[in-house]
Amino acid sequence: MISIQIIDKNKEGYQVIPQPIRNSGKIYFNNQDYEKAVLRVFKLNGQQLYEETSQVDYFKLHISNYPQGLYLFSIQTKNQTIKGKFIKVP
């Protein structure tokens, strides 16, 4: 069986799959030139929880140890900053 998944990075320039996230997921974003990108994950109060660097067009999230709730993130490259959110469920 072949499975195809369509990644629609919508007008915000990203897509979180799955949404909401239980233990792990991916954030896809526009990075056609494969520039260095930095992902930062924050609590709603602004406390930074995580930072990772990549040169592809997605980040893998491993958040099984995060409490349930809403989280904010930013992805920064040389040419853009993308801001978004995801929900963590038990």
PDB file of C-alpha atoms in Angstrom, residues 7-16 27-31 57 73 75 80-83:
ATOM      1  CA  ILE A   7       1.730  19.234   2.726  1.00  0.00           C
ATOM      2  CA  ASP A   8      -0.091  22.559   2.357  1.00  0.00           C
ATOM      3  CA  LYS A   9       2.110  25.251   3.864  1.00  0.00           C
ATOM      4  CA  ASN A  10      -0.800  27.719   3.591  1.00  0.00           C
ATOM      5  CA  LYS A  11      -0.477  31.492   3.700  1.00  0.00           C
ATOM      6  CA  GLU A  12       1.360  31.398   7.050  1.00  0.00           C
ATOM      7  CA  GLY A  13       4.168  29.426   5.403  1.00  0.00           C
ATOM      8  CA  TYR A  14       4.016  26.333   7.622  1.00  0.00           C
ATOM      9  CA  GLN A  15       2.006  23.234   8.476  1.00  0.00           C
ATOM     10  CA  VAL A  16       2.090  21.179  11.688  1.00  0.00           C
ATOM     11  CA  ILE A  27       6.567  21.328  11.287  1.00  0.00           C
ATOM     12  CA  TYR A  28       6.933  21.828   7.536  1.00  0.00           C
ATOM     13  CA  PHE A  29       7.844  25.296   6.278  1.00  0.00           C
ATOM     14  CA  ASN A  30       8.927  27.127   3.140  1.00  0.00           C
ATOM     15  CA  ASN A  31      12.690  26.697   2.750  1.00  0.00           C
ATOM     16  CA  ASP A  57      12.183  22.215   5.062  1.00  0.00           C
ATOM     17  CA  PHE A  73       7.115  28.522  17.864  1.00  0.00           C
ATOM     18  CA  ILE A  75      11.362  29.510  12.607  1.00  0.00           C
ATOM     19  CA  GLN A  80      12.125  35.149   6.862  1.00  0.00           C
ATOM     20  CA  THR A  81      10.642  34.596  10.294  1.00  0.00           C
ATOM     21  CA  ILE A  82       7.646  32.279  10.591  1.00  0.00           C
ATOM     22  CA  LYS A  83       5.571  32.302  13.757  1.00  0.00           C
TER      23      LYS A  83
END
